[in-house]
Coordinates of C-alpha atoms and ligand atoms in Angstrom, one line a residue:
M1 CA 4.9 -10.5 -11.7
F2 CA 7.1 -11.9 -14.5
L3 CA 9.0 -15.1 -13.7
Y4 CA 12.7 -15.7 -14.4
S5 CA 11.5 -18.2 -17.0
D6 CA 9.6 -15.4 -18.9
Y7 CA 12.8 -13.5 -19.2
E8 CA 14.7 -16.6 -20.3
E9 CA 12.0 -17.4 -22.9
A10 CA 12.2 -13.9 -24.4
A11 CA 16.1 -14.0 -24.4
E12 CA 15.9 -17.4 -26.2
A13 CA 13.6 -16.0 -28.9
V14 CA 16.2 -13.2 -29.6
R15 CA 19.1 -15.7 -29.6
A16 CA 17.3 -17.8 -32.1
E17 CA 17.1 -14.9 -34.6
T18 CA 20.7 -13.8 -34.6
A19 CA 24.2 -15.0 -33.9
Y20 CA 25.3 -11.5 -32.9
R21 CA 25.9 -11.0 -29.1
P22 CA 26.5 -7.2 -28.7
K23 CA 27.0 -5.8 -25.2
T24 CA 25.4 -2.4 -25.9
L25 CA 21.6 -1.7 -26.0
V26 CA 20.3 1.5 -27.5
V27 CA 16.6 2.4 -26.9
L28 CA 15.3 5.0 -29.4
G29 CA 12.7 7.4 -28.0
S30 CA 9.8 9.3 -29.6
G31 CA 10.4 10.2 -33.2
M32 CA 13.7 8.4 -33.4
S33 CA 12.5 5.0 -34.5
G34 CA 13.6 5.5 -38.1
L35 CA 17.2 6.6 -37.1
F36 CA 18.7 3.2 -38.0
D37 CA 17.7 0.6 -40.5
D38 CA 20.7 -1.7 -40.7
G39 CA 20.7 -5.0 -38.9
I40 CA 18.6 -8.1 -38.3
E41 CA 15.1 -7.0 -37.7
I42 CA 13.0 -8.7 -34.9
P43 CA 9.5 -7.4 -34.5
Y44 CA 8.5 -7.1 -30.8
C45 CA 5.5 -9.3 -31.5
R46 CA 8.0 -12.2 -32.1
I47 CA 9.5 -11.9 -28.7
P48 CA 7.4 -13.6 -26.0
H49 CA 5.9 -11.2 -23.3
F50 CA 7.1 -8.1 -25.0
P51 CA 4.4 -5.4 -24.9
E52 CA 3.1 -3.8 -28.0
A53 CA 4.6 -0.4 -28.8
T54 CA 1.4 1.8 -29.2
A55 CA 2.9 5.3 -28.9
P56 CA 3.0 7.3 -32.1
S57 CA 6.2 6.9 -34.0
H58 CA 7.5 4.0 -32.0
R59 CA 8.1 1.3 -34.6
G60 CA 8.1 -1.8 -32.4
V61 CA 11.1 -3.6 -33.8
M62 CA 14.5 -4.6 -32.5
L63 CA 17.5 -4.3 -34.8
V64 CA 20.5 -6.4 -34.0
T65 CA 24.0 -5.5 -35.4
E66 CA 27.4 -6.7 -34.5
R67 CA 27.8 -3.7 -32.2
A68 CA 24.4 -3.1 -30.6
Y69 CA 20.8 -4.1 -30.0
I70 CA 18.7 -1.2 -31.1
M71 CA 15.2 -1.0 -29.9
C72 CA 13.1 1.2 -32.2
G73 CA 10.4 2.2 -29.8
R74 CA 9.8 1.7 -26.1
F75 CA 6.9 1.3 -23.7
H76 CA 5.4 4.0 -21.5
Y77 CA 3.3 4.3 -18.4
Y78 CA 0.8 6.4 -20.3
E79 CA 0.1 3.5 -22.6
G80 CA -1.3 1.7 -19.6
Y81 CA 1.7 -0.5 -18.9
S82 CA 3.0 -1.1 -15.4
P83 CA 6.6 -0.1 -14.6
E84 CA 7.4 -3.9 -14.6
E85 CA 6.0 -4.2 -18.1
I86 CA 7.7 -1.1 -19.3
T87 CA 11.1 -2.5 -18.2
F88 CA 10.5 -6.2 -19.1
Y89 CA 13.2 -6.0 -21.8
I90 CA 15.9 -5.0 -19.4
P91 CA 16.4 -8.3 -17.6
V92 CA 16.0 -10.0 -21.0
M93 CA 18.9 -8.0 -22.2
K94 CA 20.9 -8.8 -19.1
L95 CA 20.4 -12.5 -19.9
L96 CA 21.6 -11.8 -23.5
G97 CA 24.9 -10.4 -22.1
V98 CA 24.2 -6.6 -22.4
E99 CA 26.3 -4.6 -20.1
R100 CA 25.3 -1.0 -21.0
V101 CA 22.2 0.8 -22.2
I102 CA 21.8 4.1 -24.0
L103 CA 18.4 5.5 -23.3
T104 CA 17.3 8.3 -25.6
N105 CA 14.2 10.4 -25.4
A106 CA 12.4 13.5 -26.5
A107 CA 12.0 16.0 -23.6
G108 CA 10.8 19.5 -22.9
G109 CA 13.5 22.0 -22.1
I110 CA 13.3 23.9 -18.8
N111 CA 16.8 25.1 -18.3
P112 CA 17.0 28.6 -19.8
S113 CA 20.3 27.8 -21.5
Y114 CA 18.6 25.2 -23.7
S115 CA 17.4 25.8 -27.3
I116 CA 15.1 23.6 -29.3
G117 CA 17.1 20.9 -31.0
D118 CA 19.8 20.7 -28.3
I119 CA 21.0 17.3 -27.2
A120 CA 21.6 16.9 -23.5
V121 CA 23.3 14.2 -21.5
I122 CA 21.2 13.2 -18.5
S123 CA 23.3 13.7 -15.3
D124 CA 20.6 12.4 -12.9
H125 CA 16.9 12.1 -12.7
I126 CA 14.0 12.9 -10.3
K127 CA 10.9 10.8 -10.1
L128 CA 8.4 11.8 -7.4
S129 CA 5.8 9.1 -8.3
G130 CA 6.0 6.3 -5.8
D131 CA 6.0 3.3 -8.0
S132 CA 9.0 1.3 -9.2
P133 CA 9.7 -1.5 -11.6
L134 CA 11.4 -3.2 -8.7
R135 CA 8.3 -3.3 -6.5
G136 CA 7.4 -6.8 -5.5
R137 CA 9.6 -9.8 -4.5
N138 CA 13.2 -9.3 -5.5
D139 CA 14.9 -11.8 -7.8
S140 CA 18.5 -11.8 -6.5
R141 CA 19.6 -13.4 -9.8
M142 CA 18.9 -10.0 -11.4
G143 CA 20.1 -7.7 -8.7
E144 CA 20.0 -6.5 -5.1
R145 CA 16.8 -5.6 -3.1
F146 CA 18.0 -2.0 -2.6
P147 CA 20.1 -0.9 -5.6
D148 CA 22.3 2.1 -5.2
M149 CA 21.3 5.0 -7.4
T150 CA 24.2 7.3 -6.6
E151 CA 25.6 7.1 -10.1
A152 CA 22.4 6.2 -11.9
Y153 CA 23.9 7.6 -15.1
S154 CA 27.5 6.4 -15.6
C155 CA 30.2 9.0 -15.3
R156 CA 32.4 7.0 -17.7
L157 CA 29.7 6.9 -20.4
R158 CA 28.9 10.6 -19.9
E159 CA 32.6 11.5 -20.4
L160 CA 32.7 9.3 -23.5
A161 CA 29.5 11.0 -24.9
Y162 CA 31.1 14.4 -24.5
E163 CA 34.2 13.2 -26.4
C164 CA 32.1 11.7 -29.2
A165 CA 30.1 14.9 -29.4
A166 CA 33.3 17.0 -29.7
D167 CA 34.6 14.7 -32.4
N168 CA 31.5 15.3 -34.4
G169 CA 31.2 19.1 -33.7
I170 CA 28.1 18.7 -31.6
D171 CA 27.6 20.9 -28.6
L172 CA 26.2 18.6 -25.9
K173 CA 24.3 20.1 -23.0
T174 CA 23.8 18.5 -19.5
G175 CA 20.7 18.2 -17.3
V176 CA 18.6 16.6 -14.7
Y177 CA 15.6 14.7 -16.2
F178 CA 12.3 15.0 -14.4
Y179 CA 9.9 12.2 -14.9
M180 CA 6.2 12.9 -15.5
G181 CA 3.7 10.1 -16.3
G182 CA 1.9 12.0 -19.0
P183 CA 0.4 11.7 -21.5
Q184 CA -0.7 15.3 -21.0
Y185 CA 2.1 17.7 -21.1
E186 CA 2.8 19.7 -17.9
T187 CA 1.1 22.9 -16.9
P188 CA 3.3 26.0 -16.6
A189 CA 2.9 25.8 -12.8
E190 CA 4.2 22.2 -12.8
I191 CA 7.2 23.3 -14.9
R192 CA 8.0 26.1 -12.4
A193 CA 7.8 23.6 -9.6
I194 CA 10.0 21.2 -11.5
A195 CA 12.6 24.0 -12.1
A196 CA 12.5 24.9 -8.4
L197 CA 13.2 21.2 -7.6
G198 CA 16.2 21.1 -9.8
G199 CA 14.8 19.6 -13.1
D200 CA 16.2 20.8 -16.4
L201 CA 14.3 18.5 -18.7
A202 CA 10.7 17.1 -18.5
G203 CA 9.8 13.8 -20.1
M204 CA 7.6 10.7 -19.9
S205 CA 10.0 7.8 -20.2
T206 CA 13.6 6.6 -19.4
V207 CA 13.5 6.7 -15.6
Y208 CA 11.9 3.2 -14.9
E209 CA 14.3 1.7 -17.5
C210 CA 17.3 3.4 -15.8
I211 CA 16.2 1.9 -12.4
A212 CA 15.7 -1.6 -13.8
A213 CA 19.1 -1.4 -15.6
R214 CA 20.9 -0.3 -12.5
H215 CA 19.2 -3.2 -10.6
C216 CA 20.7 -5.4 -13.3
A217 CA 24.2 -3.7 -12.8
M218 CA 24.2 -2.2 -16.3
E219 CA 25.8 1.1 -17.0
V220 CA 23.3 3.7 -18.2
L221 CA 23.7 6.7 -20.5
G222 CA 20.7 8.9 -21.0
L223 CA 20.4 11.4 -23.9
S224 CA 17.5 13.8 -24.3
C225 CA 16.7 15.8 -27.4
V226 CA 15.1 19.1 -26.4
T227 CA 12.2 18.9 -28.8
N228 CA 10.3 21.9 -27.4
L229 CA 10.5 24.4 -24.7
A230 CA 8.5 23.2 -21.7
A231 CA 5.1 24.6 -21.0
G232 CA 5.1 28.3 -20.0
I233 CA 8.8 28.7 -20.9
S234 CA 7.6 29.9 -24.3
D235 CA 4.1 31.1 -24.8
K236 CA 3.4 28.6 -27.6
P237 CA 1.2 25.6 -26.8
L238 CA 2.9 22.2 -26.9
S239 CA 2.2 19.7 -29.6
E240 CA 3.3 16.3 -30.7
A241 CA 3.7 17.7 -34.2
E242 CA 6.4 20.1 -32.9
V243 CA 8.1 17.2 -31.1
A244 CA 8.1 15.1 -34.2
R245 CA 9.4 18.0 -36.4
T246 CA 12.3 18.8 -34.1
M247 CA 13.2 15.2 -34.0
S248 CA 13.3 14.8 -37.7
E249 CA 15.3 18.0 -38.1
N250 CA 17.9 16.8 -35.7
S251 CA 18.0 13.1 -36.6
E252 CA 21.3 13.3 -38.5
R253 CA 23.1 14.8 -35.5
L254 CA 21.6 12.2 -33.2
R255 CA 22.6 9.4 -35.6
L256 CA 26.1 10.7 -35.8
L257 CA 26.4 10.9 -32.1
L258 CA 24.9 7.5 -31.3
N259 CA 27.0 5.8 -34.0
S260 CA 30.1 7.3 -32.5
I261 CA 29.1 6.3 -29.0
I262 CA 28.2 2.8 -30.1
E263 CA 31.6 2.4 -31.8
R264 CA 33.5 3.7 -28.8
T265 CA 31.7 1.6 -26.2
A266 CA 32.1 -1.5 -28.3
E267 CA 35.9 -1.0 -28.7
N268 CA 36.9 -3.3 -25.9
D269 CA 34.1 -5.9 -26.1
Ligands
LIG301 N1 7.1 17.3 -21.5 C1 7.1 16.0 -21.3 N2 7.4 15.1 -22.2 C2 7.9 15.6 -23.3 C3 7.9 17.0 -23.6 C4 7.5 17.9 -22.6 O1 7.5 19.1 -22.8 N3 8.4 17.1 -24.9 C5 8.6 15.8 -25.4 N4 8.3 14.9 -24.4

């Protein structure tokens, strides 16, 4: 279990590196680590208790600009981290004054209306695994014992994302994100089961962070890039190479959209 003082220690290390105090946090998912390069760069290894980002194409640095903290790379269950380790940074960001988090990821598309390269706003998520980053003694300085998840993904931020997408000529899809622990991709039978349960997107991240952020009373926006059609939807085998290729082909649209959302959310800060 992390202690409150661990979160404080990490927050203090970030404070010491920059005078910026933005209220928006952006977490860049697989293949997106190179999307931004401006800002004060803080390698994760300089922040106490931060795990090491070991997943391919997760850079492991935080960029700090006037408008946002941008985490280039995140932590996953399949790397061997516990849900609490995966989400360590969320309470740290709360202590730094962050009020909203934009969680991005690469996901497999299940909804038949999706095409490869689509960007989808996450409307809700499903996680059937029993664990939670909030398991263990509750720290009421962070949040409530039983956080409400009715509006896990903020309606306000979703509306704002659609507006920003329209401003940039981007057609934004919508979907329910279904969490799978990975690192293996799903079987076609699992994808059929996920579809029957109401999942539109399959992915290996985001959900623990959303839970931890809601516990900390942060607003959450989730954006998935459909990097591939999920297993069995097309007859092609899935590969990390395809995920990386789709990401790089769509990086300009994602950057445009994220920049526009960052600007809009920071307007009244
Ligand atoms: N499944 C799970 N995670 C993923 C996928 C997928 O098809 N594509 C990218 N991340």
